[in-house]
Amino acid sequence: MNFYANTLKNMSKAAKIMNLDQETLDILSQPQKTLIVSLPVRMDDGSLKVFEGYRVQHSELRGPFKGGFRYLAEVDLDEIKALATEMSLKCAVVGIPYGGGKGGVKCNAKELSQGELERITRKYVQAVYQIIGPHHDIPAPDMYTNAQIMAWFMDEYSRLVNQYQPGVVTGKPIEVGGSLGRNTATAQGGAFVLEEYMKKNDIKAEGTKVIVQGFGNAGSFAAEILHGMGFTIVAVSDSRGGVYNEKGIDPFCAAKCKEKEGSVTKCKEGKSVTNEELLELPCDILVLAAMENQVTNKNMSNIKAKIILELANGPTTAEADEYLSGKGIVLIPDILANAGGVTVSYFEWLQNQQAYYWELEEIQLKLKRIMVESLDRVLDLQKKYKCTMREAAYISAFDRLDKALKLRGSGAPLRCKVYYK
Ligand code: GLU
């Protein structure tokens, strides 16, 4: 099942449980706008390559479209549609005033030079700048895009509109309008949710074994933060494979290794394992921080974890989700678990509006409050509807989106689309 079909299935399940207005579900089951662009870019060797780029604007019911863009060879429109939909739900779960969007360019970032990446980014901005803006659609980093790419993005957009506009994109470097705490925000938000969940269920970090799949922005910081909280990180991995040591791995060592050698697989702290093996190793908590469709009907019956924290978007298929929930495994769903990233993006955007920058303590405090309140709301809904945490998170989002739609009425942009069909 593809990721978009998966998301739609999750949506219709939750809609049924809460008896969501069918019109609202119909509206949210389609993105508002989809843009496909072609980007001719001069490569370092003098040749010309034409890349395909996307921006999907899913919903602006609760505020401007918001969501990252990724540079990945496998990117396709359905994937971006799924991710854009998840962004609308994610922003609604944490109650920040944004809708959802997502973008991407079909390219292999690992094989591109800095100059090529800069030219692709500037071309992408030139192609989409008319449909984005600080009050309309605000991109951010995602897989294989980073703070430097956001700096080029902001620079190119500001040139095109002839105005300094740092708030057009978030996840920028601190020196050009970024926010303290943004690079660690996805991991930190997930850690706050996990910490609160464990507190409520009287589980201690000490002696709790954690596997972290993925060692990018979310996974590497998650391993370091959880290690700092007293958890034992028994395995980490990146796209090339992983390392395992039941006594524990120092994630800072793994990070150094990744920086020096390009992969955590070279880390001497444990024995090497494949990515498939990693997910099936014994542990208490499995942190999924790589990408979509990792836990599927192929490996679900071999998963040993009791809690799964989804820092990636869509890492568990609907079928595996059903199976694991049925076995009593707790899945802390992506739209809640990884919402810390977009939450600190919101703080960055607010700071850009004010041209006044906050202290890190203030950011962490505000992030923690939002993550804990959102978890509490999801847990209350889970009790009320006797459903899984994922279903409750979708219900939490739907409730806010449905209210916004009803209040805005037939003037709301999406509503018009349905009426004029
Ligand atoms: N790409 C991140 C996500 O999937 C962050 C999005 C943002 O900050 O807008 O949530």
Short mmCIF file of C-alpha atoms and ligand atoms in Angstrom, two decimals:
data_model
loop_
_atom_site.label_atom_id
_atom_site.label_comp_id
_atom_site.label_asym_id
_atom_site.label_seq_id
_atom_site.Cartn_x
_atom_site.Cartn_y
_atom_site.Cartn_z
CA MET A 1 0.00 0.00 0.00
CA ASN A 2 1.45 3.39 -0.86
CA PHE A 3 1.99 6.08 1.73
CA TYR A 4 -0.85 8.29 0.50
CA ALA A 5 -3.35 5.40 0.45
CA ASN A 6 -2.12 4.59 3.95
CA THR A 7 -2.75 8.14 5.17
CA LEU A 8 -6.23 8.16 3.64
CA LYS A 9 -6.97 4.85 5.34
CA ASN A 10 -5.88 6.23 8.72
CA MET A 11 -8.05 9.27 8.10
CA SER A 12 -11.19 7.34 7.22
CA LYS A 13 -10.74 5.04 10.25
CA ALA A 14 -10.52 7.97 12.66
CA ALA A 15 -13.34 9.84 10.89
CA LYS A 16 -15.60 6.83 11.39
CA ILE A 17 -14.79 6.53 15.09
CA MET A 18 -15.59 10.18 15.83
CA ASN A 19 -18.39 10.37 13.28
CA LEU A 20 -16.73 13.24 11.40
CA ASP A 21 -18.86 15.20 8.96
CA GLN A 22 -18.43 13.44 5.57
CA GLU A 23 -18.01 16.83 3.83
CA THR A 24 -15.03 17.64 6.06
CA LEU A 25 -13.45 14.28 5.34
CA ASP A 26 -14.02 14.72 1.58
CA ILE A 27 -12.38 18.13 1.68
CA LEU A 28 -9.38 16.94 3.70
CA SER A 29 -8.93 13.88 1.49
CA GLN A 30 -7.59 16.02 -1.34
CA PRO A 31 -4.90 18.68 -1.39
CA GLN A 32 -6.02 22.20 -2.20
CA LYS A 33 -3.33 22.79 -4.79
CA THR A 34 -0.58 20.76 -6.45
CA LEU A 35 2.27 22.30 -8.39
CA ILE A 36 4.75 20.31 -10.49
CA VAL A 37 7.71 22.22 -11.90
CA SER A 38 10.67 21.38 -14.07
CA LEU A 39 14.04 22.77 -13.03
CA PRO A 40 16.80 22.96 -15.66
CA VAL A 41 20.09 23.20 -13.74
CA ARG A 42 23.70 23.54 -14.99
CA MET A 43 25.84 20.81 -13.39
CA ASP A 44 29.50 21.19 -12.38
CA ASP A 45 30.67 19.26 -15.47
CA GLY A 46 28.93 21.75 -17.77
CA SER A 47 26.00 19.48 -18.68
CA LEU A 48 22.37 20.46 -18.16
CA LYS A 49 20.04 18.33 -16.06
CA VAL A 50 16.31 18.83 -15.74
CA PHE A 51 14.95 17.97 -12.29
CA GLU A 52 11.31 17.61 -11.32
CA GLY A 53 10.06 19.58 -8.31
CA TYR A 54 6.80 19.60 -6.37
CA ARG A 55 4.89 21.74 -3.92
CA VAL A 56 1.63 20.39 -2.56
CA GLN A 57 -0.61 22.75 -0.58
CA HIS A 58 -2.97 20.57 1.37
CA SER A 59 -5.03 22.85 3.60
CA GLU A 60 -4.97 26.46 4.76
CA LEU A 61 -8.05 26.20 6.95
CA ARG A 62 -6.11 26.90 10.15
CA GLY A 63 -3.44 29.21 8.75
CA PRO A 64 -0.80 29.40 6.00
CA PHE A 65 0.40 26.17 4.41
CA LYS A 66 3.40 24.85 6.34
CA GLY A 67 5.81 22.02 5.77
CA GLY A 68 9.24 21.03 4.60
CA PHE A 69 10.70 20.04 1.26
CA ARG A 70 12.97 17.06 0.59
CA TYR A 71 15.69 16.25 -1.93
CA LEU A 72 15.35 12.55 -2.66
CA ALA A 73 15.68 10.45 -5.83
CA GLU A 74 12.55 8.42 -4.97
CA VAL A 75 10.28 11.43 -4.35
CA ASP A 76 6.95 11.26 -6.15
CA LEU A 77 3.71 13.20 -6.08
CA ASP A 78 1.75 10.71 -3.97
CA GLU A 79 4.44 10.75 -1.31
CA ILE A 80 4.39 14.56 -1.17
CA LYS A 81 0.58 14.53 -1.03
CA ALA A 82 0.69 12.17 1.95
CA LEU A 83 3.29 14.30 3.70
CA ALA A 84 1.35 17.52 3.02
CA THR A 85 -1.81 15.94 4.45
CA GLU A 86 0.12 14.83 7.53
CA MET A 87 1.37 18.41 7.99
CA SER A 88 -2.20 19.78 8.18
CA LEU A 89 -3.03 17.12 10.77
CA LYS A 90 0.24 17.63 12.67
CA CYS A 91 -0.19 21.39 13.02
CA ALA A 92 -3.77 20.81 14.19
CA VAL A 93 -2.68 18.18 16.78
CA VAL A 94 -0.32 20.65 18.44
CA GLY A 95 -2.70 23.56 17.91
CA ILE A 96 -0.31 25.87 16.06
CA PRO A 97 -1.96 28.25 13.57
CA TYR A 98 -0.88 26.63 10.31
CA GLY A 99 -2.27 24.46 7.59
CA GLY A 100 -0.18 21.87 5.79
CA GLY A 101 2.02 21.63 2.73
CA LYS A 102 5.06 19.75 1.50
CA GLY A 103 7.53 19.91 -1.34
CA GLY A 104 10.39 18.08 -2.90
CA VAL A 105 12.82 17.76 -5.76
CA LYS A 106 13.57 14.41 -7.36
CA CYS A 107 17.36 14.32 -6.97
CA ASN A 108 20.03 12.45 -5.08
CA ALA A 109 21.38 15.06 -2.67
CA LYS A 110 24.27 12.79 -1.62
CA GLU A 111 25.74 12.90 -5.14
CA LEU A 112 25.45 16.66 -5.62
CA SER A 113 28.12 19.27 -4.90
CA GLN A 114 27.36 22.34 -2.78
CA GLY A 115 27.25 24.45 -5.94
CA GLU A 116 24.77 22.10 -7.61
CA LEU A 117 22.60 22.02 -4.49
CA GLU A 118 22.59 25.82 -4.38
CA ARG A 119 21.60 26.09 -8.05
CA ILE A 120 18.81 23.50 -7.65
CA THR A 121 17.51 25.34 -4.59
CA ARG A 122 17.52 28.74 -6.30
CA LYS A 123 15.79 27.26 -9.38
CA TYR A 124 13.18 25.65 -7.14
CA VAL A 125 12.47 28.99 -5.44
CA GLN A 126 12.17 30.72 -8.82
CA ALA A 127 9.64 28.09 -9.86
CA VAL A 128 7.44 28.20 -6.74
CA TYR A 129 7.88 31.72 -5.35
CA GLN A 130 4.55 32.97 -6.64
CA ILE A 131 2.61 30.47 -4.54
CA ILE A 132 4.64 30.77 -1.32
CA GLY A 133 5.25 33.61 1.14
CA PRO A 134 5.49 34.31 4.89
CA HIS A 135 1.69 34.53 5.17
CA HIS A 136 0.78 32.01 2.53
CA ASP A 137 3.10 29.00 2.44
CA ILE A 138 6.23 28.54 4.57
CA PRO A 139 8.62 25.70 3.63
CA ALA A 140 11.25 24.17 5.95
CA PRO A 141 13.89 21.41 5.99
CA ASP A 142 13.00 17.76 5.55
CA MET A 143 14.96 14.72 4.32
CA TYR A 144 18.33 15.76 2.81
CA THR A 145 17.61 19.49 3.03
CA ASN A 146 19.26 21.54 5.77
CA ALA A 147 19.84 24.99 7.27
CA GLN A 148 22.23 26.02 4.45
CA ILE A 149 19.58 25.18 1.85
CA MET A 150 17.04 27.26 3.82
CA ALA A 151 19.50 30.20 3.80
CA TRP A 152 19.75 30.02 -0.03
CA PHE A 153 15.97 29.66 -0.20
CA MET A 154 15.41 32.79 1.92
CA ASP A 155 18.04 34.72 -0.03
CA GLU A 156 16.56 33.85 -3.44
CA TYR A 157 13.00 34.61 -2.33
CA SER A 158 14.05 37.94 -0.79
CA ARG A 159 15.76 38.89 -4.07
CA LEU A 160 12.72 37.95 -6.16
CA VAL A 161 10.28 40.01 -4.07
CA ASN A 162 12.85 42.76 -3.50
CA GLN A 163 12.35 42.67 0.26
CA TYR A 164 14.11 40.96 3.18
CA GLN A 165 11.71 38.14 4.06
CA PRO A 166 13.24 35.76 6.61
CA GLY A 167 9.79 34.41 7.55
CA VAL A 168 9.27 32.77 4.14
CA VAL A 169 11.11 29.67 5.29
CA THR A 170 12.04 28.15 8.67
CA GLY A 171 14.95 26.02 9.79
CA LYS A 172 17.43 28.73 8.76
CA PRO A 173 20.90 29.11 10.31
CA ILE A 174 20.88 31.31 13.46
CA GLU A 175 22.97 33.99 11.68
CA VAL A 176 20.25 34.67 9.10
CA GLY A 177 17.08 34.59 11.21
CA GLY A 178 17.00 31.02 12.48
CA SER A 179 15.84 30.08 15.96
CA LEU A 180 17.78 28.56 18.82
CA GLY A 181 16.62 25.01 19.41
CA ARG A 182 15.26 24.46 15.88
CA ASN A 183 17.86 21.86 14.84
CA THR A 184 17.14 19.67 17.85
CA ALA A 185 13.38 20.40 17.94
CA THR A 186 11.98 17.25 16.30
CA ALA A 187 13.98 15.01 18.62
CA GLN A 188 13.40 17.19 21.68
CA GLY A 189 9.64 17.33 21.06
CA GLY A 190 9.54 13.54 20.76
CA ALA A 191 11.60 13.20 23.94
CA PHE A 192 9.18 15.45 25.84
CA VAL A 193 6.23 13.33 24.67
CA LEU A 194 8.00 10.08 25.57
CA GLU A 195 9.09 11.40 28.96
CA GLU A 196 5.54 12.45 29.82
CA TYR A 197 4.08 9.17 28.57
CA MET A 198 6.56 7.21 30.69
CA LYS A 199 5.88 9.36 33.74
CA LYS A 200 2.14 8.67 33.42
CA ASN A 201 2.82 4.93 33.10
CA ASP A 202 5.48 4.80 35.78
CA ILE A 203 8.29 3.61 33.50
CA LYS A 204 11.85 4.72 34.26
CA ALA A 205 14.52 5.62 31.72
CA GLU A 206 17.20 3.70 33.62
CA GLY A 207 17.48 0.16 32.28
CA THR A 208 15.17 0.90 29.34
CA LYS A 209 16.70 -0.19 26.04
CA VAL A 210 16.23 1.97 22.97
CA ILE A 211 16.91 1.39 19.28
CA VAL A 212 17.08 4.42 17.02
CA GLN A 213 16.55 3.82 13.30
CA GLY A 214 17.89 6.73 11.25
CA PHE A 215 20.76 9.05 12.14
CA GLY A 216 19.79 12.26 10.36
CA ASN A 217 18.55 15.41 12.05
CA ALA A 218 15.82 13.65 14.06
CA GLY A 219 17.53 10.36 14.90
CA SER A 220 20.99 11.60 15.85
CA PHE A 221 19.67 14.21 18.28
CA ALA A 222 17.07 11.74 19.60
CA ALA A 223 19.82 9.23 20.44
CA GLU A 224 21.85 11.93 22.20
CA ILE A 225 18.90 13.41 24.11
CA LEU A 226 17.53 10.02 25.23
CA HIS A 227 21.04 8.91 26.22
CA GLY A 228 21.29 12.09 28.32
CA MET A 229 17.95 11.23 29.98
CA GLY A 230 19.35 7.88 31.17
CA PHE A 231 18.05 5.49 28.49
CA THR A 232 20.42 2.82 27.14
CA ILE A 233 20.80 3.23 23.38
CA VAL A 234 21.46 -0.33 22.21
CA ALA A 235 21.47 0.26 18.45
CA VAL A 236 21.61 3.08 15.90
CA SER A 237 21.54 3.03 12.11
CA ASP A 238 21.67 5.14 8.97
CA SER A 239 20.89 4.33 5.33
CA ARG A 240 23.97 2.04 5.10
CA GLY A 241 23.18 -0.14 8.14
CA GLY A 242 23.55 -0.11 11.89
CA VAL A 243 25.52 -1.08 14.98
CA TYR A 244 24.25 -3.00 18.00
CA ASN A 245 25.53 -3.49 21.52
CA GLU A 246 23.14 -4.76 24.17
CA LYS A 247 25.22 -3.01 26.87
CA GLY A 248 24.79 0.36 25.16
CA ILE A 249 26.32 2.64 22.55
CA ASP A 250 27.52 6.17 23.12
CA PRO A 251 25.58 8.16 20.50
CA PHE A 252 28.16 10.97 20.59
CA CYS A 253 30.76 8.44 19.44
CA ALA A 254 28.42 7.27 16.67
CA ALA A 255 27.89 10.91 15.63
CA LYS A 256 31.65 11.51 15.45
CA CYS A 257 31.99 8.38 13.35
CA LYS A 258 29.26 9.50 11.00
CA GLU A 259 30.96 12.87 10.61
CA LYS A 260 34.39 11.38 9.98
CA GLU A 261 33.57 8.26 7.99
CA GLY A 262 30.17 9.12 6.54
CA SER A 263 28.25 6.37 8.35
CA VAL A 264 27.51 5.02 11.84
CA THR A 265 28.29 1.52 10.52
CA LYS A 266 31.99 2.31 11.03
CA CYS A 267 31.41 2.88 14.75
CA LYS A 268 33.45 0.48 16.89
CA GLU A 269 31.00 0.59 19.82
CA GLY A 270 29.02 -2.44 18.66
CA LYS A 271 28.69 -5.18 16.07
CA SER A 272 27.30 -4.32 12.68
CA VAL A 273 23.73 -5.23 11.71
CA THR A 274 21.66 -4.69 8.59
CA ASN A 275 18.77 -2.27 8.55
CA GLU A 276 16.30 -5.17 8.45
CA GLU A 277 17.91 -6.85 11.47
CA LEU A 278 18.01 -3.61 13.44
CA LEU A 279 14.22 -3.27 13.65
CA GLU A 280 13.82 -6.80 14.96
CA LEU A 281 16.46 -6.65 17.73
CA PRO A 282 15.36 -6.94 21.37
CA CYS A 283 14.55 -3.56 22.97
CA ASP A 284 11.89 -1.72 24.98
CA ILE A 285 11.52 1.33 22.76
CA LEU A 286 11.97 1.59 19.01
CA VAL A 287 12.48 5.10 17.69
CA LEU A 288 11.68 5.26 13.96
CA ALA A 289 13.54 8.28 12.60
CA ALA A 290 14.37 7.25 9.04
CA MET A 291 11.51 7.43 6.57
CA GLU A 292 8.08 6.09 5.60
CA ASN A 293 7.05 2.42 5.24
CA GLN A 294 9.66 0.84 7.53
CA VAL A 295 7.42 -1.34 9.70
CA THR A 296 5.21 -3.32 7.33
CA ASN A 297 3.45 -6.68 7.03
CA LYS A 298 6.89 -8.17 6.23
CA ASN A 299 8.52 -7.48 9.60
CA MET A 300 5.66 -6.58 11.98
CA SER A 301 5.52 -9.99 13.64
CA ASN A 302 9.24 -9.79 14.50
CA ILE A 303 9.15 -6.43 16.27
CA LYS A 304 10.15 -6.80 19.93
CA ALA A 305 9.64 -3.23 21.16
CA LYS A 306 6.82 -2.38 23.58
CA ILE A 307 6.71 1.29 22.61
CA ILE A 308 7.32 2.77 19.14
CA LEU A 309 8.07 6.47 18.85
CA GLU A 310 7.55 7.71 15.28
CA LEU A 311 9.95 10.58 14.64
CA ALA A 312 9.79 9.96 10.87
CA ASN A 313 6.62 10.63 8.90
CA GLY A 314 4.60 7.52 8.10
CA PRO A 315 7.14 4.87 9.20
CA THR A 316 4.45 2.29 10.04
CA THR A 317 1.94 1.06 7.46
CA ALA A 318 -1.75 0.95 8.41
CA GLU A 319 -1.68 -2.85 8.36
CA ALA A 320 1.33 -3.08 10.68
CA ASP A 321 -0.21 -0.43 12.91
CA GLU A 322 -3.36 -2.50 13.32
CA TYR A 323 -1.37 -5.67 14.00
CA LEU A 324 0.98 -4.10 16.56
CA SER A 325 -1.77 -2.18 18.37
CA GLY A 326 -3.71 -5.44 18.56
CA LYS A 327 -0.73 -6.97 20.37
CA GLY A 328 -0.76 -4.14 22.91
CA ILE A 329 2.29 -2.33 21.53
CA VAL A 330 2.02 1.42 22.04
CA LEU A 331 2.60 3.48 18.90
CA ILE A 332 3.17 7.16 19.59
CA PRO A 333 2.10 8.45 16.17
CA ASP A 334 4.16 10.66 13.88
CA ILE A 335 1.72 13.58 13.79
CA LEU A 336 2.19 13.93 17.55
CA ALA A 337 5.66 12.48 18.15
CA ASN A 338 7.53 14.53 15.53
CA ALA A 339 5.52 17.76 15.78
CA GLY A 340 8.27 19.44 17.79
CA GLY A 341 10.02 20.38 14.55
CA VAL A 342 7.19 22.38 13.10
CA THR A 343 6.39 23.82 16.54
CA VAL A 344 9.82 25.42 16.81
CA SER A 345 9.46 26.44 13.14
CA TYR A 346 6.40 28.36 14.33
CA PHE A 347 8.52 30.00 17.06
CA GLU A 348 11.15 30.89 14.43
CA TRP A 349 8.49 32.46 12.22
CA LEU A 350 7.11 34.46 15.17
CA GLN A 351 10.62 35.71 15.97
CA ASN A 352 11.06 36.71 12.31
CA GLN A 353 7.82 38.75 12.46
CA GLN A 354 9.00 40.50 15.61
CA ALA A 355 12.64 40.77 14.53
CA TYR A 356 13.31 39.89 18.17
CA TYR A 357 14.98 36.66 19.18
CA TRP A 358 14.19 34.48 22.19
CA GLU A 359 16.44 32.66 24.66
CA LEU A 360 16.83 28.88 24.35
CA GLU A 361 15.23 28.34 27.79
CA GLU A 362 12.08 30.11 26.66
CA ILE A 363 11.89 28.00 23.51
CA GLN A 364 12.37 24.71 25.36
CA LEU A 365 9.78 25.67 27.98
CA LYS A 366 7.18 26.65 25.38
CA LEU A 367 7.92 23.53 23.30
CA LYS A 368 7.53 21.28 26.33
CA ARG A 369 4.22 22.88 27.27
CA ILE A 370 2.79 22.40 23.77
CA MET A 371 3.99 18.79 23.47
CA VAL A 372 2.69 17.77 26.90
CA GLU A 373 -0.68 19.50 26.41
CA SER A 374 -1.08 17.88 22.98
CA LEU A 375 -0.28 14.44 24.40
CA ASP A 376 -2.79 14.97 27.23
CA ARG A 377 -5.48 15.94 24.75
CA VAL A 378 -4.74 12.86 22.62
CA LEU A 379 -4.78 10.57 25.68
CA ASP A 380 -8.13 12.03 26.80
CA LEU A 381 -9.59 11.39 23.35
CA GLN A 382 -8.13 7.88 23.35
CA LYS A 383 -9.99 7.18 26.59
CA LYS A 384 -13.19 8.77 25.32
CA TYR A 385 -13.28 6.82 22.05
CA LYS A 386 -11.48 3.66 23.31
CA CYS A 387 -9.18 3.70 20.31
CA THR A 388 -5.44 3.68 19.51
CA MET A 389 -3.22 6.69 20.08
CA ARG A 390 -2.93 7.22 16.32
CA GLU A 391 -6.69 7.26 15.90
CA ALA A 392 -6.97 9.67 18.85
CA ALA A 393 -4.32 11.97 17.33
CA TYR A 394 -6.23 12.05 14.02
CA ILE A 395 -9.45 12.74 15.96
CA SER A 396 -7.73 15.58 17.83
CA ALA A 397 -6.66 17.11 14.49
CA PHE A 398 -10.00 16.54 12.76
CA ASP A 399 -11.84 18.19 15.61
CA ARG A 400 -9.84 21.41 15.21
CA LEU A 401 -9.97 21.34 11.39
CA ASP A 402 -13.71 20.66 11.36
CA LYS A 403 -14.36 23.55 13.75
CA ALA A 404 -12.27 25.89 11.58
CA LEU A 405 -14.16 24.80 8.48
CA LYS A 406 -17.56 25.31 10.09
CA LEU A 407 -16.58 28.73 11.47
CA ARG A 408 -15.11 29.95 8.19
CA GLY A 409 -18.15 28.60 6.36
CA SER A 410 -18.66 28.51 2.64
CA GLY A 411 -16.13 31.28 2.09
CA ALA A 412 -13.31 28.94 3.11
CA PRO A 413 -11.25 28.21 0.03
CA LEU A 414 -11.62 24.46 0.14
CA ARG A 415 -15.33 24.66 0.61
CA CYS A 416 -15.68 26.64 -2.61
CA LYS A 417 -13.84 23.92 -4.47
CA VAL A 418 -16.38 21.35 -3.34
CA TYR A 419 -19.39 23.53 -4.12
CA TYR A 420 -18.24 24.33 -7.64
CA LYS A 421 -17.36 20.77 -8.56
N1 GLU B 1 9.87 18.56 7.84
C1 GLU B 1 9.43 18.68 9.21
C2 GLU B 1 8.17 17.85 9.42
O1 GLU B 1 7.89 16.93 8.67
C3 GLU B 1 9.32 20.12 9.66
C4 GLU B 1 8.31 20.96 8.95
C5 GLU B 1 8.34 22.45 9.33
O2 GLU B 1 9.07 22.82 10.21
O3 GLU B 1 7.60 23.17 8.68
O4 GLU B 1 7.45 18.04 10.35
#
